[in-house]
Amino acid sequence: MVEAWTISIRAPGVPNSNINAISPFWINATPFTITATSSDPSSGGYVAIIQLWYRYSKDKLSWSSWENFGDNTGPNSWSFTAPAGDGYYQFYSIAVDDEGNVELAPKVADAICGVDTVPPSIIAVVINNNAPSTSSTSVTITVLAVDGTSGVTQMQFSSDGVNWTEWETFSTTKQYLLQAGIGMRTVYVRVRDNAGLLSAAASDSIEIIAPEIKGVAAFIALIPGGMSATADFTPYRYCITGVTISALTNLENVIITVNQTSFQELQREGKITIFPPSGIVYHYFWEIETNVESFSIASVKIHFRLEKAWMELNGVDKMTIRLYRFMNGWQPLPTDYIYEDDTCVYYEATSPGLSVFAAVGERVTLVPVKPVTPITPELPAVPHEFFTMLAMAGGLAAFSIIYSLLQPSRYYVILKRLKKAVFAPKHRIIGRPAAAPTVEKFGRKELAALKKLKRISERKRKTTRKQQ
């Protein structure tokens, strides 16, 4: 009798396994699932059991000894209950195949995670160091919060406990903007830890009171975000005629104050330390404030006017006027000339925010006038006909003069006649009386000429006597 035996020979081998990475790192509820991968190099063999080993630490510095959590309860998975409580856990696995071959323990852990099932808590919320009231909508909030395991990582705020701001990195202090207006304001705070657990909300309250106003004030009910609005100061007869605010966010119940004061007063109050730069400085300074925080303002336009009388008295060039803003020193602002009337010149300056302002101008520059060289006009060309006519006129004039000299005058003829009559020989016949001299009769014209000639002769005679 012959017996036949069939023997199956399998190459020996050790199985291997590995715990998969755990994500997210912080686990905020238990139990949670841990998974592993495994394989058996033996031909035809398989992994029968995988053991989960873990160790625990409260601070991630000192660790407990390794402990076997147990065999896998599902296909390469465990429902881990965090037996040591909240803290840090490290893991590795050991596989056993169907022939009893056991995987060796690794030198380092396969995976690590944190377990935090307790929410953080807020110890205190304090507004403005427990001040009972404030005149500003900007306050400082102090937040004290703790978390025993994963640590506080974020916080958020609310003015009504319903609508919350976006989550932001946790900090013990926060600059917060209250709702504008007058009355009690409450701020709610809650925090979140690294495991994503939320604290209960905590709160504190403060009263907003009306600010003490120096100077004059203007009120704007609403400035929508991205828009601008102007506060009108023309009724107060100040140099500042208006302030235009461009808002980044919606601004409600905006109050703008303008205090027209002096350098000495502002210096005593510690609001400015140095005088504006060189130039002719206007005698008034302006302190402009608002109940709106600077981070809510995109830009500001300041409308102002200066008297022409001041410019004329100080010799200031109206086109050189520039507004300066004091912010850790005087900063020149872009300033535009707008228009002028009989008494004032109007300007507009653009500023990144509000503060103390001053107006500065430069003296009028006298430009020397260059002497003007007189231009001798060219004489027009004289035509040759002109000289011909001039010669003819000269000839006629000469002829008239010569003719008048050669022709005896009327007075000369009359004198000759008188002489002839006076000195003519007289013939006398003896025995007869002498005949009366014959006198030539003259007309009225001749007699008038004789009288005139006689007057001329007498004047010449008197003149000759005086000279002698």
Tab-separated table of C-alpha atoms in Angstrom:
chain	number	residue	atom	x	y	z
A	1	MET	CA	0.000	0.000	0.000
A	2	VAL	CA	1.435	3.301	-1.056
A	3	GLU	CA	0.404	6.662	0.544
A	4	ALA	CA	0.842	10.040	-1.233
A	5	TRP	CA	1.407	13.298	0.708
A	6	THR	CA	1.062	16.873	-0.634
A	7	ILE	CA	3.012	19.527	1.308
A	8	SER	CA	2.647	23.320	0.715
A	9	ILE	CA	5.860	25.175	1.521
A	10	ARG	CA	5.605	29.034	2.135
A	11	ALA	CA	8.447	31.453	2.388
A	12	PRO	CA	8.612	32.861	5.939
A	13	GLY	CA	8.155	36.633	6.548
A	14	VAL	CA	7.185	39.215	9.183
A	15	PRO	CA	4.037	41.314	8.645
A	16	ASN	CA	4.168	45.126	8.881
A	17	SER	CA	1.673	47.886	9.699
A	18	ASN	CA	1.532	51.657	10.155
A	19	ILE	CA	-0.911	54.117	11.836
A	20	ASN	CA	-2.243	56.676	9.371
A	21	ALA	CA	-1.776	60.423	10.046
A	22	ILE	CA	-4.543	61.962	12.178
A	23	SER	CA	-6.183	65.135	10.870
A	24	PRO	CA	-7.018	67.625	12.165
A	25	PHE	CA	-4.336	67.566	14.815
A	26	TRP	CA	-6.701	68.688	17.585
A	27	ILE	CA	-9.643	66.425	18.314
A	28	ASN	CA	-12.479	68.025	20.322
A	29	ALA	CA	-14.692	64.966	20.945
A	30	THR	CA	-14.226	61.314	21.908
A	31	PRO	CA	-14.265	58.561	20.853
A	32	PHE	CA	-12.652	59.152	17.441
A	33	THR	CA	-11.478	56.742	14.766
A	34	ILE	CA	-7.855	55.748	14.189
A	35	THR	CA	-6.924	53.777	11.060
A	36	ALA	CA	-3.900	51.756	9.936
A	37	THR	CA	-2.470	50.054	6.846
A	38	SER	CA	-0.841	46.592	6.926
A	39	SER	CA	0.663	43.887	4.744
A	40	ASP	CA	2.163	40.372	5.047
A	41	PRO	CA	5.105	39.428	2.813
A	42	SER	CA	4.535	35.671	3.335
A	43	SER	CA	3.264	33.903	0.239
A	44	GLY	CA	-0.396	33.189	0.759
A	45	GLY	CA	-0.361	34.653	4.272
A	46	TYR	CA	-2.327	37.541	5.729
A	47	VAL	CA	-2.396	39.867	8.710
A	48	ALA	CA	-4.757	38.465	11.288
A	49	ILE	CA	-4.533	41.040	14.084
A	50	ILE	CA	-3.220	44.581	14.513
A	51	GLN	CA	-2.552	45.881	17.987
A	52	LEU	CA	-2.822	49.674	18.742
A	53	TRP	CA	-0.226	51.007	21.160
A	54	TYR	CA	-0.324	54.564	22.608
A	55	ARG	CA	1.320	56.833	25.156
A	56	TYR	CA	0.138	60.109	26.757
A	57	SER	CA	1.552	63.541	27.724
A	58	LYS	CA	-0.073	66.585	29.310
A	59	ASP	CA	2.522	69.067	28.125
A	60	LYS	CA	4.174	67.282	25.135
A	61	LEU	CA	7.403	67.113	27.126
A	62	SER	CA	7.137	64.184	29.555
A	63	TRP	CA	5.460	61.000	28.284
A	64	SER	CA	3.898	57.956	29.914
A	65	SER	CA	4.979	54.374	29.071
A	66	TRP	CA	3.521	52.647	26.011
A	67	GLU	CA	0.248	50.769	26.537
A	68	ASN	CA	-1.722	48.368	24.339
A	69	PHE	CA	-5.138	49.858	23.587
A	70	GLY	CA	-6.275	46.563	22.057
A	71	ASP	CA	-6.782	44.716	18.813
A	72	ASN	CA	-8.453	46.310	15.833
A	73	THR	CA	-12.218	46.302	16.110
A	74	GLY	CA	-12.846	46.912	12.415
A	75	PRO	CA	-10.919	46.552	9.173
A	76	ASN	CA	-7.611	48.076	10.374
A	77	SER	CA	-9.374	50.651	12.642
A	78	TRP	CA	-10.056	51.490	16.284
A	79	SER	CA	-12.533	53.695	18.138
A	80	PHE	CA	-10.127	55.494	20.447
A	81	THR	CA	-11.544	56.842	23.715
A	82	ALA	CA	-8.493	58.840	24.984
A	83	PRO	CA	-8.284	56.895	28.257
A	84	ALA	CA	-5.907	59.406	29.888
A	85	GLY	CA	-8.160	62.391	29.166
A	86	ASP	CA	-7.333	65.624	27.299
A	87	GLY	CA	-3.745	66.000	26.205
A	88	TYR	CA	-1.296	64.667	23.609
A	89	TYR	CA	-1.235	61.059	22.305
A	90	GLN	CA	1.325	59.167	20.230
A	91	PHE	CA	0.539	55.872	18.415
A	92	TYR	CA	2.105	52.909	16.702
A	93	SER	CA	0.797	49.454	15.649
A	94	ILE	CA	2.039	45.842	15.753
A	95	ALA	CA	0.711	43.340	13.180
A	96	VAL	CA	0.383	39.542	13.708
A	97	ASP	CA	-0.129	37.286	10.683
A	98	ASP	CA	-2.022	34.018	10.403
A	99	GLU	CA	1.047	31.954	11.293
A	100	GLY	CA	1.738	33.915	14.448
A	101	ASN	CA	4.584	36.040	13.091
A	102	VAL	CA	4.721	39.291	15.068
A	103	GLU	CA	5.895	42.674	13.845
A	104	LEU	CA	8.595	44.375	15.884
A	105	ALA	CA	7.749	47.645	17.680
A	106	PRO	CA	9.075	50.740	15.846
A	107	LYS	CA	11.624	53.077	17.374
A	108	VAL	CA	9.452	56.187	16.826
A	109	ALA	CA	5.700	56.735	16.860
A	110	ASP	CA	3.705	56.469	13.657
A	111	ALA	CA	1.263	59.310	14.458
A	112	ILE	CA	0.434	62.014	17.026
A	113	CYS	CA	-2.640	64.090	17.882
A	114	GLY	CA	-4.061	66.362	20.561
A	115	VAL	CA	-7.318	65.843	22.384
A	116	ASP	CA	-9.174	68.867	23.839
A	117	THR	CA	-12.810	68.465	24.785
A	118	VAL	CA	-13.160	71.390	27.239
A	119	PRO	CA	-14.067	74.859	25.800
A	120	PRO	CA	-12.019	77.926	26.754
A	121	SER	CA	-13.333	80.367	29.323
A	122	ILE	CA	-13.260	84.167	29.585
A	123	ILE	CA	-12.101	85.453	32.951
A	124	ALA	CA	-12.755	89.168	32.383
A	125	VAL	CA	-13.827	91.780	29.818
A	126	VAL	CA	-12.976	95.395	30.755
A	127	ILE	CA	-13.697	98.601	28.770
A	128	ASN	CA	-11.359	101.578	29.285
A	129	ASN	CA	-9.992	100.183	32.555
A	130	ASN	CA	-13.477	100.095	34.104
A	131	ALA	CA	-14.156	103.781	33.426
A	132	PRO	CA	-17.866	104.493	33.924
A	133	SER	CA	-18.163	106.833	30.919
A	134	THR	CA	-16.416	108.242	27.871
A	135	SER	CA	-17.005	111.030	25.344
A	136	SER	CA	-15.390	109.076	22.502
A	137	THR	CA	-16.776	106.166	20.514
A	138	SER	CA	-13.306	104.601	20.417
A	139	VAL	CA	-12.576	102.440	23.465
A	140	THR	CA	-9.938	99.946	24.554
A	141	ILE	CA	-11.214	96.483	25.530
A	142	THR	CA	-9.101	94.214	27.730
A	143	VAL	CA	-9.873	90.473	27.424
A	144	LEU	CA	-8.543	87.777	29.759
A	145	ALA	CA	-9.264	84.181	28.617
A	146	VAL	CA	-7.767	80.717	29.297
A	147	ASP	CA	-7.843	77.223	27.815
A	148	GLY	CA	-6.382	74.217	29.608
A	149	THR	CA	-5.095	72.223	26.634
A	150	SER	CA	-4.992	73.531	23.080
A	151	GLY	CA	-4.889	77.259	23.966
A	152	VAL	CA	-6.989	80.296	22.995
A	153	THR	CA	-6.400	81.260	19.391
A	154	GLN	CA	-9.200	83.605	18.175
A	155	MET	CA	-11.793	86.130	19.391
A	156	GLN	CA	-14.783	88.075	18.069
A	157	PHE	CA	-17.015	90.949	19.237
A	158	SER	CA	-20.635	92.027	19.121
A	159	SER	CA	-22.655	95.080	20.146
A	160	ASP	CA	-25.890	93.109	20.622
A	161	GLY	CA	-24.809	89.493	21.330
A	162	VAL	CA	-26.350	88.339	18.030
A	163	ASN	CA	-24.363	89.829	15.181
A	164	TRP	CA	-20.653	89.108	15.508
A	165	THR	CA	-17.518	90.446	13.846
A	166	GLU	CA	-15.228	88.171	11.863
A	167	TRP	CA	-12.867	85.952	13.837
A	168	GLU	CA	-9.494	87.577	14.503
A	169	THR	CA	-6.284	86.513	16.239
A	170	PHE	CA	-6.627	86.597	19.993
A	171	SER	CA	-5.068	89.518	21.845
A	172	THR	CA	-5.475	90.731	25.385
A	173	THR	CA	-6.302	94.279	24.156
A	174	LYS	CA	-8.548	95.472	21.361
A	175	GLN	CA	-9.314	98.973	20.022
A	176	TYR	CA	-13.049	98.916	19.434
A	177	LEU	CA	-15.465	101.426	17.893
A	178	LEU	CA	-18.743	101.825	19.758
A	179	GLN	CA	-21.978	102.816	18.080
A	180	ALA	CA	-22.111	106.625	17.856
A	181	GLY	CA	-24.531	108.595	19.959
A	182	ILE	CA	-25.128	109.190	23.659
A	183	GLY	CA	-26.107	106.477	26.187
A	184	MET	CA	-25.051	103.081	27.515
A	185	ARG	CA	-23.096	100.750	25.234
A	186	THR	CA	-22.436	97.028	25.848
A	187	VAL	CA	-19.699	94.992	24.166
A	188	TYR	CA	-19.901	91.174	24.009
A	189	VAL	CA	-16.816	88.976	23.548
A	190	ARG	CA	-16.256	85.284	22.915
A	191	VAL	CA	-13.111	83.275	22.149
A	192	ARG	CA	-12.223	80.040	20.378
A	193	ASP	CA	-9.431	77.541	21.101
A	194	ASN	CA	-7.242	75.551	18.699
A	195	ALA	CA	-9.647	72.618	18.866
A	196	GLY	CA	-12.457	74.854	17.543
A	197	LEU	CA	-14.372	74.985	20.842
A	198	LEU	CA	-16.228	78.261	21.656
A	199	SER	CA	-16.378	79.952	25.028
A	200	ALA	CA	-19.512	81.428	26.529
A	201	ALA	CA	-19.964	85.132	25.735
A	202	ALA	CA	-18.829	87.713	28.268
A	203	SER	CA	-19.539	91.450	28.258
A	204	ASP	CA	-18.896	94.861	29.771
A	205	SER	CA	-20.725	98.209	29.484
A	206	ILE	CA	-19.810	101.896	29.400
A	207	GLU	CA	-21.792	105.124	28.983
A	208	ILE	CA	-21.119	107.571	26.150
A	209	ILE	CA	-21.582	111.168	27.295
A	210	ALA	CA	-21.574	114.394	25.282
A	211	PRO	CA	-18.033	115.707	24.774
A	212	GLU	CA	-16.943	119.064	26.144
A	213	ILE	CA	-16.901	121.337	23.081
A	214	LYS	CA	-14.261	124.035	22.651
A	215	GLY	CA	-15.090	126.421	19.854
A	216	VAL	CA	-18.017	125.562	17.590
A	217	ALA	CA	-19.517	122.257	16.447
A	218	ALA	CA	-21.431	120.842	13.481
A	219	PHE	CA	-23.448	117.621	13.279
A	220	ILE	CA	-23.771	115.119	10.409
A	221	ALA	CA	-26.388	112.376	10.891
A	222	LEU	CA	-24.954	109.844	8.396
A	223	ILE	CA	-21.997	109.470	6.055
A	224	PRO	CA	-22.344	106.214	4.027
A	225	GLY	CA	-19.164	104.237	3.425
A	226	GLY	CA	-17.388	105.382	0.277
A	227	MET	CA	-19.261	108.713	0.342
A	228	SER	CA	-18.478	112.172	1.749
A	229	ALA	CA	-20.365	114.925	3.573
A	230	THR	CA	-19.550	118.523	4.558
A	231	ALA	CA	-20.025	120.262	7.897
A	232	ASP	CA	-20.806	123.955	7.292
A	233	PHE	CA	-19.112	126.516	9.591
A	234	THR	CA	-19.864	129.705	7.617
A	235	PRO	CA	-22.514	130.936	10.126
A	236	TYR	CA	-19.823	131.229	12.826
A	237	ARG	CA	-17.673	133.726	10.861
A	238	TYR	CA	-14.587	131.584	11.429
A	239	CYS	CA	-11.733	131.319	8.965
A	240	ILE	CA	-12.686	127.620	8.656
A	241	THR	CA	-15.808	127.654	6.478
A	242	GLY	CA	-16.354	123.887	6.137
A	243	VAL	CA	-14.938	120.390	6.752
A	244	THR	CA	-15.635	117.559	4.292
A	245	ILE	CA	-15.137	113.960	5.527
A	246	SER	CA	-14.831	110.992	3.149
A	247	ALA	CA	-15.826	107.813	5.021
A	248	LEU	CA	-14.403	104.307	4.637
A	249	THR	CA	-17.345	102.762	6.504
A	250	ASN	CA	-20.817	103.946	7.467
A	251	LEU	CA	-20.513	106.765	10.010
A	252	GLU	CA	-23.474	107.856	12.119
A	253	ASN	CA	-24.026	110.878	14.381
A	254	VAL	CA	-20.748	112.533	13.401
A	255	ILE	CA	-19.746	115.606	15.443
A	256	ILE	CA	-17.017	117.929	14.133
A	257	THR	CA	-15.621	120.726	16.330
A	258	VAL	CA	-13.455	123.691	15.322
A	259	ASN	CA	-11.551	125.716	17.919
A	260	GLN	CA	-10.030	128.932	16.529
A	261	THR	CA	-7.162	129.700	18.904
A	262	SER	CA	-3.514	130.801	19.146
A	263	PHE	CA	-0.114	129.136	19.074
A	264	GLN	CA	0.538	130.046	22.707
A	265	GLU	CA	-2.718	128.430	23.908
A	266	LEU	CA	-2.104	125.209	22.003
A	267	GLN	CA	1.468	125.110	23.273
A	268	ARG	CA	0.300	125.491	26.897
A	269	GLU	CA	-2.079	122.554	26.378
A	270	GLY	CA	0.777	120.459	24.954
A	271	LYS	CA	-0.932	119.934	21.604
A	272	ILE	CA	1.901	121.468	19.564
A	273	THR	CA	5.558	121.968	20.453
A	274	ILE	CA	7.138	123.968	17.627
A	275	PHE	CA	6.186	126.947	15.489
A	276	PRO	CA	5.328	126.376	11.800
A	277	PRO	CA	8.168	126.567	9.266
A	278	SER	CA	9.524	129.805	7.813
A	279	GLY	CA	7.043	132.095	6.146
A	280	ILE	CA	4.325	134.547	7.160
A	281	VAL	CA	2.132	132.608	9.635
A	282	TYR	CA	-1.506	133.620	10.029
A	283	HIS	CA	-2.287	134.747	13.583
A	284	TYR	CA	-5.051	132.175	14.180
A	285	PHE	CA	-4.503	128.404	14.540
A	286	TRP	CA	-7.328	125.836	14.258
A	287	GLU	CA	-7.881	122.687	16.310
A	288	ILE	CA	-10.314	120.437	14.422
A	289	GLU	CA	-11.641	117.248	16.088
A	290	THR	CA	-14.371	114.642	15.590
A	291	ASN	CA	-15.928	111.762	17.491
A	292	VAL	CA	-15.068	109.440	14.581
A	293	GLU	CA	-11.877	107.399	14.699
A	294	SER	CA	-9.163	108.166	12.147
A	295	PHE	CA	-9.140	104.618	10.736
A	296	SER	CA	-12.764	105.159	9.577
A	297	ILE	CA	-11.828	108.266	7.556
A	298	ALA	CA	-10.415	108.068	4.031
A	299	SER	CA	-9.537	111.766	3.720
A	300	VAL	CA	-10.560	115.246	4.841
A	301	LYS	CA	-10.964	118.504	2.902
A	302	ILE	CA	-10.681	121.733	4.853
A	303	HIS	CA	-12.280	124.850	3.371
A	304	PHE	CA	-10.909	128.143	4.732
A	305	ARG	CA	-10.576	131.850	3.976
A	306	LEU	CA	-8.062	134.584	4.827
A	307	GLU	CA	-8.558	138.353	4.827
A	308	LYS	CA	-7.111	140.401	1.989
A	309	ALA	CA	-6.287	143.127	4.510
A	310	TRP	CA	-3.903	140.753	6.336
A	311	MET	CA	-2.194	139.841	3.060
A	312	GLU	CA	-1.779	143.476	2.021
A	313	LEU	CA	-0.501	144.502	5.464
A	314	ASN	CA	2.138	141.737	5.506
A	315	GLY	CA	2.923	141.739	1.781
A	316	VAL	CA	1.791	138.108	1.356
A	317	ASP	CA	1.365	136.598	-2.092
A	318	LYS	CA	-2.130	135.065	-2.121
A	319	MET	CA	-1.016	132.282	-4.480
A	320	THR	CA	1.579	130.980	-1.969
A	321	ILE	CA	-0.867	130.258	0.891
A	322	ARG	CA	-0.566	126.674	2.171
A	323	LEU	CA	-2.228	124.867	5.087
A	324	TYR	CA	0.011	122.883	7.479
A	325	ARG	CA	-1.058	119.992	9.733
A	326	PHE	CA	0.692	119.157	13.005
A	327	MET	CA	1.340	115.440	13.421
A	328	ASN	CA	4.695	114.805	15.104
A	329	GLY	CA	5.839	117.948	13.300
A	330	TRP	CA	4.349	120.314	10.728
A	331	GLN	CA	3.366	118.703	7.432
A	332	PRO	CA	2.436	120.811	4.366
A	333	LEU	CA	-0.892	119.899	2.758
A	334	PRO	CA	-1.945	120.236	-0.906
A	335	THR	CA	-3.729	123.608	-0.935
A	336	ASP	CA	-5.694	125.088	-3.846
A	337	TYR	CA	-6.785	128.674	-4.495
A	338	ILE	CA	-10.561	128.619	-5.151
A	339	TYR	CA	-11.831	132.190	-5.568
A	340	GLU	CA	-11.946	135.590	-3.843
A	341	ASP	CA	-14.431	138.336	-3.041
A	342	ASP	CA	-14.016	141.947	-1.913
A	343	THR	CA	-12.647	141.042	1.531
A	344	CYS	CA	-11.342	137.443	1.557
A	345	VAL	CA	-9.494	134.838	-0.491
A	346	TYR	CA	-10.882	131.272	-0.315
A	347	TYR	CA	-8.843	128.044	-0.318
A	348	GLU	CA	-9.258	124.266	-0.017
A	349	ALA	CA	-6.708	121.831	1.492
A	350	THR	CA	-6.674	118.006	1.486
A	351	SER	CA	-5.564	116.201	4.661
A	352	PRO	CA	-5.322	112.508	5.680
A	353	GLY	CA	-7.006	113.338	8.983
A	354	LEU	CA	-7.811	115.968	11.599
A	355	SER	CA	-5.467	117.684	14.037
A	356	VAL	CA	-4.086	121.215	14.572
A	357	PHE	CA	-3.706	123.398	11.468
A	358	ALA	CA	-1.954	126.650	10.531
A	359	ALA	CA	-1.905	128.791	7.372
A	360	VAL	CA	1.449	130.017	6.011
A	361	GLY	CA	2.233	132.300	3.074
A	362	GLU	CA	5.273	133.848	1.385
A	363	ARG	CA	6.014	137.501	0.680
A	364	VAL	CA	5.357	138.943	-2.749
A	365	THR	CA	8.487	138.649	-4.912
A	366	LEU	CA	9.419	141.872	-6.725
A	367	VAL	CA	10.751	141.122	-10.195
A	368	PRO	CA	13.191	143.819	-11.485
A	369	VAL	CA	12.011	145.480	-14.682
A	370	LYS	CA	14.507	145.479	-17.540
A	371	PRO	CA	15.048	148.883	-19.195
A	372	VAL	CA	13.293	149.144	-22.507
A	373	THR	CA	15.430	150.341	-25.387
A	374	PRO	CA	13.510	152.978	-27.339
A	375	ILE	CA	12.851	152.013	-30.874
A	376	THR	CA	13.530	154.819	-33.367
A	377	PRO	CA	10.906	154.689	-36.030
A	378	GLU	CA	12.149	154.667	-39.556
A	379	LEU	CA	11.420	157.876	-41.420
A	380	PRO	CA	9.300	157.376	-44.435
A	381	ALA	CA	10.989	157.833	-47.767
A	382	VAL	CA	10.497	161.348	-49.162
A	383	PRO	CA	9.665	161.459	-52.884
A	384	HIS	CA	11.883	163.677	-55.051
A	385	GLU	CA	8.867	165.752	-56.107
A	386	PHE	CA	8.770	167.125	-52.535
A	387	PHE	CA	12.182	168.745	-52.898
A	388	THR	CA	11.165	170.259	-56.255
A	389	MET	CA	8.073	171.869	-54.714
A	390	LEU	CA	10.132	173.024	-51.704
A	391	ALA	CA	12.618	174.775	-54.018
A	392	MET	CA	9.812	176.488	-55.902
A	393	ALA	CA	8.237	177.720	-52.658
A	394	GLY	CA	11.606	179.030	-51.492
A	395	GLY	CA	12.081	180.907	-54.751
A	396	LEU	CA	8.687	182.556	-54.497
A	397	ALA	CA	9.355	183.609	-50.916
A	398	ALA	CA	12.717	185.161	-51.869
A	399	PHE	CA	11.137	187.014	-54.764
A	400	SER	CA	8.448	188.440	-52.475
A	401	ILE	CA	11.043	189.640	-49.960
A	402	ILE	CA	13.223	191.310	-52.618
A	403	TYR	CA	10.230	192.941	-54.290
A	404	SER	CA	9.002	194.341	-50.978
A	405	LEU	CA	12.435	195.784	-50.253
A	406	LEU	CA	12.769	197.436	-53.645
A	407	GLN	CA	9.254	198.863	-53.733
A	408	PRO	CA	9.064	202.079	-51.653
A	409	SER	CA	6.648	201.895	-48.791
A	410	ARG	CA	3.522	203.965	-48.390
A	411	TYR	CA	4.957	205.945	-45.472
A	412	TYR	CA	8.053	206.758	-47.404
A	413	VAL	CA	6.014	208.307	-50.263
A	414	ILE	CA	4.005	210.453	-47.820
A	415	LEU	CA	7.174	211.794	-46.160
A	416	LYS	CA	8.679	212.629	-49.501
A	417	ARG	CA	5.593	214.629	-50.360
A	418	LEU	CA	5.693	216.530	-47.064
A	419	LYS	CA	9.347	217.372	-47.520
A	420	LYS	CA	8.723	218.649	-51.011
A	421	ALA	CA	5.893	220.835	-49.770
A	422	VAL	CA	7.904	222.285	-46.887
A	423	PHE	CA	11.171	222.934	-48.672
A	424	ALA	CA	9.807	223.981	-52.061
A	425	PRO	CA	11.187	227.497	-53.151
A	426	LYS	CA	8.759	230.290	-52.553
A	427	HIS	CA	8.391	232.932	-55.308
A	428	ARG	CA	7.177	236.421	-54.128
A	429	ILE	CA	6.173	239.405	-56.193
A	430	ILE	CA	6.921	242.737	-54.615
A	431	GLY	CA	3.866	244.665	-53.783
A	432	ARG	CA	1.787	241.504	-53.427
A	433	PRO	CA	1.254	239.586	-50.348
A	434	ALA	CA	2.844	236.251	-50.205
A	435	ALA	CA	0.650	233.591	-51.503
A	436	ALA	CA	-0.409	230.920	-49.074
A	437	PRO	CA	1.456	227.695	-49.504
A	438	THR	CA	-0.229	225.093	-51.471
A	439	VAL	CA	-1.126	222.250	-49.291
A	440	GLU	CA	-1.921	218.956	-50.825
A	441	LYS	CA	-5.044	217.475	-49.429
A	442	PHE	CA	-4.921	213.992	-48.016
A	443	GLY	CA	-7.685	211.510	-47.567
A	444	ARG	CA	-8.700	209.805	-44.293
A	445	LYS	CA	-6.406	206.895	-44.858
A	446	GLU	CA	-3.392	209.150	-45.354
A	447	LEU	CA	-4.245	211.150	-42.223
A	448	ALA	CA	-4.580	207.963	-40.168
A	449	ALA	CA	-1.237	206.797	-41.499
A	450	LEU	CA	0.369	210.096	-40.545
A	451	LYS	CA	-0.998	209.893	-36.984
A	452	LYS	CA	0.307	206.342	-36.665
A	453	LEU	CA	3.682	207.385	-38.033
A	454	LYS	CA	3.772	210.272	-35.531
A	455	ARG	CA	3.080	207.911	-32.621
A	456	ILE	CA	5.833	205.576	-33.780
A	457	SER	CA	8.242	208.486	-34.041
A	458	GLU	CA	7.415	209.692	-30.517
A	459	ARG	CA	7.931	206.219	-29.036
A	460	LYS	CA	11.334	205.942	-30.725
A	461	ARG	CA	12.285	209.342	-29.400
A	462	LYS	CA	11.360	208.434	-25.841
A	463	THR	CA	13.245	205.189	-26.130
A	464	THR	CA	16.351	207.001	-27.335
A	465	ARG	CA	16.169	209.390	-24.405
A	466	LYS	CA	15.938	206.617	-21.861
A	467	GLN	CA	18.931	204.827	-23.378
A	468	GLN	CA	20.953	208.029	-23.192
